[in-house]
PDB file of C-alpha atoms in Angstrom:
ATOM      1  CA  UNK A 142     -38.991 -10.351 -14.010  1.00 58.00           C
ATOM      2  CA  UNK A 143     -39.045  -7.229 -11.835  1.00 58.00           C
ATOM      3  CA  UNK A 144     -37.057  -9.055  -9.117  1.00 60.00           C
ATOM      4  CA  UNK A 145     -34.416 -10.089 -11.662  1.00 53.00           C
ATOM      5  CA  UNK A 146     -34.027  -6.519 -12.930  1.00 42.00           C
ATOM      6  CA  UNK A 147     -33.731  -5.229  -9.358  1.00 45.00           C
ATOM      7  CA  UNK A 148     -31.066  -7.838  -8.579  1.00 39.00           C
ATOM      8  CA  UNK A 149     -29.123  -7.011 -11.756  1.00 42.00           C
ATOM      9  CA  UNK A 150     -29.256  -3.292 -10.968  1.00 43.00           C
ATOM     10  CA  UNK A 151     -27.989  -3.905  -7.428  1.00 43.00           C
ATOM     11  CA  UNK A 152     -25.117  -6.063  -8.688  1.00 41.00           C
ATOM     12  CA  UNK A 153     -24.164  -3.472 -11.298  1.00 42.00           C
ATOM     13  CA  UNK A 154     -24.191  -0.648  -8.747  1.00 40.00           C
ATOM     14  CA  UNK A 155     -22.065  -2.562  -6.236  1.00 39.00           C
ATOM     15  CA  UNK A 156     -19.522  -3.504  -8.915  1.00 43.00           C
ATOM     16  CA  UNK A 157     -19.350   0.069 -10.177  1.00 46.00           C
ATOM     17  CA  UNK A 158     -18.819   1.486  -6.700  1.00 49.00           C
ATOM     18  CA  UNK A 159     -16.096  -0.995  -5.746  1.00 66.00           C
ATOM     19  CA  UNK A 160     -12.634   0.543  -5.525  1.00 79.00           C
ATOM     20  CA  UNK A 161      -9.230  -0.983  -5.833  1.00 88.00           C
ATOM     21  CA  UNK A 162      -8.056  -2.730  -2.692  1.00 91.00           C
ATOM     22  CA  UNK A 163      -4.728  -4.102  -1.570  1.00 94.00           C
ATOM     23  CA  UNK A 164      -5.291  -7.853  -1.757  1.00 96.00           C
ATOM     24  CA  UNK A 165      -1.931  -8.938  -0.368  1.00 98.00           C
ATOM     25  CA  UNK A 166       1.151  -7.569   1.372  1.00 98.00           C
ATOM     26  CA  UNK A 167       4.543  -9.207   1.913  1.00 98.00           C
ATOM     27  CA  UNK A 168       5.767  -9.313   4.642  1.00 99.00           C
ATOM     28  CA  UNK A 169       2.345 -10.266   5.963  1.00 98.00           C
ATOM     29  CA  UNK A 170       0.618  -7.785   8.285  1.00 98.00           C
ATOM     30  CA  UNK A 171       2.086  -7.892  11.814  1.00 98.00           C
ATOM     31  CA  UNK A 172       4.693 -10.506  10.805  1.00 99.00           C
ATOM     32  CA  UNK A 173       8.116 -10.624  12.450  1.00 99.00           C
ATOM     33  CA  UNK A 174      10.814 -11.297   9.861  1.00 99.00           C
ATOM     34  CA  UNK A 175      14.535 -11.056   9.242  1.00 98.00           C
ATOM     35  CA  UNK A 176      15.349  -7.826   7.394  1.00 98.00           C
ATOM     36  CA  UNK A 177      13.600  -8.224   4.013  1.00 98.00           C
ATOM     37  CA  UNK A 178      15.144  -6.957   0.776  1.00 98.00           C
ATOM     38  CA  UNK A 179      11.768  -5.753  -0.505  1.00 98.00           C
ATOM     39  CA  UNK A 180       8.080  -5.424   0.269  1.00 99.00           C
ATOM     40  CA  UNK A 181       5.379  -6.435  -2.178  1.00 98.00           C
ATOM     41  CA  UNK A 182       1.832  -5.183  -2.597  1.00 98.00           C
ATOM     42  CA  UNK A 183      -0.822  -6.895  -4.711  1.00 98.00           C
ATOM     43  CA  UNK A 184      -3.971  -5.059  -5.793  1.00 95.00           C
ATOM     44  CA  UNK A 185      -7.460  -6.236  -6.724  1.00 94.00           C
ATOM     45  CA  UNK A 186      -7.055  -4.425 -10.066  1.00 91.00           C
ATOM     46  CA  UNK A 187      -4.300  -2.400 -11.758  1.00 90.00           C
ATOM     47  CA  UNK A 188      -3.482   0.943 -10.153  1.00 90.00           C
ATOM     48  CA  UNK A 189      -2.152   4.058 -11.850  1.00 88.00           C
ATOM     49  CA  UNK A 190       1.412   4.051 -10.507  1.00 92.00           C
ATOM     50  CA  UNK A 191       2.328   7.531 -11.681  1.00 91.00           C
ATOM     51  CA  UNK A 192      -0.404   8.999  -9.479  1.00 92.00           C
ATOM     52  CA  UNK A 193       0.165   6.673  -6.512  1.00 95.00           C
ATOM     53  CA  UNK A 194       2.519   6.893  -3.533  1.00 97.00           C
ATOM     54  CA  UNK A 195       4.239   4.046  -1.693  1.00 98.00           C
ATOM     55  CA  UNK A 196       6.484   4.433   1.360  1.00 99.00           C
ATOM     56  CA  UNK A 197       8.148   2.197   3.961  1.00 99.00           C
ATOM     57  CA  UNK A 198       9.342   3.783   7.192  1.00 99.00           C
ATOM     58  CA  UNK A 199      10.396   2.730  10.693  1.00 99.00           C
ATOM     59  CA  UNK A 200       7.670   3.448  13.232  1.00 99.00           C
ATOM     60  CA  UNK A 201       9.143   5.928  15.752  1.00 98.00           C
ATOM     61  CA  UNK A 202       8.869   5.059  19.457  1.00 97.00           C
ATOM     62  CA  UNK A 203       5.608   6.267  20.971  1.00 98.00           C
ATOM     63  CA  UNK A 204       3.945   6.755  17.560  1.00 98.00           C
ATOM     64  CA  UNK A 205       0.995   4.685  16.338  1.00 98.00           C
ATOM     65  CA  UNK A 206       1.187   2.792  13.058  1.00 98.00           C
ATOM     66  CA  UNK A 207      -1.566   5.042  11.665  1.00 98.00           C
ATOM     67  CA  UNK A 208       0.391   8.195  12.519  1.00 99.00           C
ATOM     68  CA  UNK A 209       3.620   6.687  11.144  1.00 99.00           C
ATOM     69  CA  UNK A 210       1.779   5.867   7.892  1.00 99.00           C
ATOM     70  CA  UNK A 211       0.547   9.458   7.635  1.00 98.00           C
ATOM     71  CA  UNK A 212       4.071  10.757   8.222  1.00 99.00           C
ATOM     72  CA  UNK A 213       5.561   8.302   5.715  1.00 99.00           C
ATOM     73  CA  UNK A 214       3.188   9.442   2.961  1.00 98.00           C
ATOM     74  CA  UNK A 215       4.152  13.060   3.672  1.00 98.00           C
ATOM     75  CA  UNK A 216       7.872  12.316   3.147  1.00 98.00           C
ATOM     76  CA  UNK A 217       9.523  13.052  -0.195  1.00 97.00           C
ATOM     77  CA  UNK A 218      10.498   9.979  -2.218  1.00 94.00           C
ATOM     78  CA  UNK A 219      14.222  10.442  -1.531  1.00 95.00           C
ATOM     79  CA  UNK A 220      13.881  11.201   2.198  1.00 97.00           C
ATOM     80  CA  UNK A 221      16.497   9.602   4.454  1.00 96.00           C
ATOM     81  CA  UNK A 222      13.649   8.840   6.901  1.00 97.00           C
ATOM     82  CA  UNK A 223      12.293   6.205   4.518  1.00 98.00           C
ATOM     83  CA  UNK A 224      13.330   2.550   4.536  1.00 98.00           C
ATOM     84  CA  UNK A 225      12.569   2.026   0.843  1.00 98.00           C
ATOM     85  CA  UNK A 226      14.836   2.973  -2.036  1.00 97.00           C
ATOM     86  CA  UNK A 227      13.555   5.887  -4.157  1.00 94.00           C
ATOM     87  CA  UNK A 228      11.563   4.644  -7.125  1.00 90.00           C
ATOM     88  CA  UNK A 229      10.010   6.335 -10.137  1.00 89.00           C
ATOM     89  CA  UNK A 230       6.807   4.651 -11.215  1.00 92.00           C
ATOM     90  CA  UNK A 231       4.753   4.804 -14.382  1.00 93.00           C
ATOM     91  CA  UNK A 232       2.017   2.844 -16.108  1.00 92.00           C
ATOM     92  CA  UNK A 233      -0.451   0.607 -14.328  1.00 91.00           C
ATOM     93  CA  UNK A 234       0.193  -2.577 -12.382  1.00 93.00           C
ATOM     94  CA  UNK A 235      -1.679  -5.060 -10.212  1.00 94.00           C
ATOM     95  CA  UNK A 236       1.507  -5.901  -8.262  1.00 97.00           C
ATOM     96  CA  UNK A 237       4.392  -3.767  -7.002  1.00 97.00           C
ATOM     97  CA  UNK A 238       7.682  -4.570  -5.265  1.00 97.00           C
ATOM     98  CA  UNK A 239       9.565  -1.841  -3.387  1.00 98.00           C
ATOM     99  CA  UNK A 240      13.270  -2.407  -2.788  1.00 98.00           C
ATOM    100  CA  UNK A 241      14.329  -1.628   0.762  1.00 99.00           C
ATOM    101  CA  UNK A 242      17.533  -0.053   1.945  1.00 98.00           C
ATOM    102  CA  UNK A 243      20.132  -2.594   3.101  1.00 96.00           C
ATOM    103  CA  UNK A 244      20.533  -3.594   6.748  1.00 94.00           C
ATOM    104  CA  UNK A 245      17.237  -2.448   8.232  1.00 97.00           C
ATOM    105  CA  UNK A 246      17.485  -2.078  12.005  1.00 98.00           C
ATOM    106  CA  UNK A 247      15.281  -4.200  14.223  1.00 98.00           C
ATOM    107  CA  UNK A 248      11.926  -2.659  15.071  1.00 98.00           C
ATOM    108  CA  UNK A 249       8.496  -2.006  13.637  1.00 99.00           C
ATOM    109  CA  UNK A 250       8.013  -0.715  10.084  1.00 99.00           C
ATOM    110  CA  UNK A 251       4.972   0.624   8.284  1.00 99.00           C
ATOM    111  CA  UNK A 252       4.161   0.142   4.601  1.00 99.00           C
ATOM    112  CA  UNK A 253       1.937   3.055   3.560  1.00 99.00           C
ATOM    113  CA  UNK A 254       0.176   3.636   0.263  1.00 98.00           C
ATOM    114  CA  UNK A 255      -2.091   6.079  -1.469  1.00 97.00           C
ATOM    115  CA  UNK A 256      -3.197   4.576  -4.757  1.00 93.00           C
ATOM    116  CA  UNK A 257      -5.237   5.889  -7.634  1.00 83.00           C
ATOM    117  CA  UNK A 258      -7.492   3.180  -8.947  1.00 74.00           C
ATOM    118  CA  UNK A 259      -8.371   2.993 -12.609  1.00 71.00           C
ATOM    119  CA  UNK A 260     -11.816   4.427 -11.781  1.00 78.00           C
ATOM    120  CA  UNK A 261     -10.076   7.584 -10.523  1.00 81.00           C
ATOM    121  CA  UNK A 262     -10.677   7.168  -6.800  1.00 84.00           C
ATOM    122  CA  UNK A 263      -7.814   7.463  -4.273  1.00 91.00           C
ATOM    123  CA  UNK A 264      -7.442   4.703  -1.691  1.00 92.00           C
ATOM    124  CA  UNK A 265      -5.121   5.085   1.321  1.00 96.00           C
ATOM    125  CA  UNK A 266      -3.953   2.303   3.613  1.00 97.00           C
ATOM    126  CA  UNK A 267      -1.100   0.767   5.535  1.00 98.00           C
ATOM    127  CA  UNK A 268       0.320  -2.435   6.949  1.00 99.00           C
ATOM    128  CA  UNK A 269       3.089  -3.035   9.452  1.00 99.00           C
ATOM    129  CA  UNK A 270       5.727  -5.659  10.148  1.00 99.00           C
ATOM    130  CA  UNK A 271       8.623  -6.124  12.560  1.00 99.00           C
ATOM    131  CA  UNK A 272      12.268  -6.772  11.799  1.00 99.00           C
ATOM    132  CA  UNK A 273      13.981  -8.992  14.372  1.00 97.00           C
TER     133      UNK A 273
END
């Protein structure tokens, strides 16, 4: 009985400490695609959109994807440096599509996010793709 209680406690603690994760990104990470009209992110659970940030930006020459993601998240929503259209978000969702500006130039792009999960914890991440 003691082993069962210990196992149940461990399972409960690991479930409680789990945070929202991005479970899918389109275009797929490191994919090379024709200029997409949008990017899509899927989450392991709904995220609070009003308190989350999503950006798509071309990766400047000589800059790492990680640094480009940091820069993208620092940009204002209507910045001309961004490849996504400005969007105002509210509510919670387990899936999000960001419309991109028309005629993206060839090169590498980063999709960057900072999400607020329903448990109140921020999660930051990024993915990249190339436009041919």
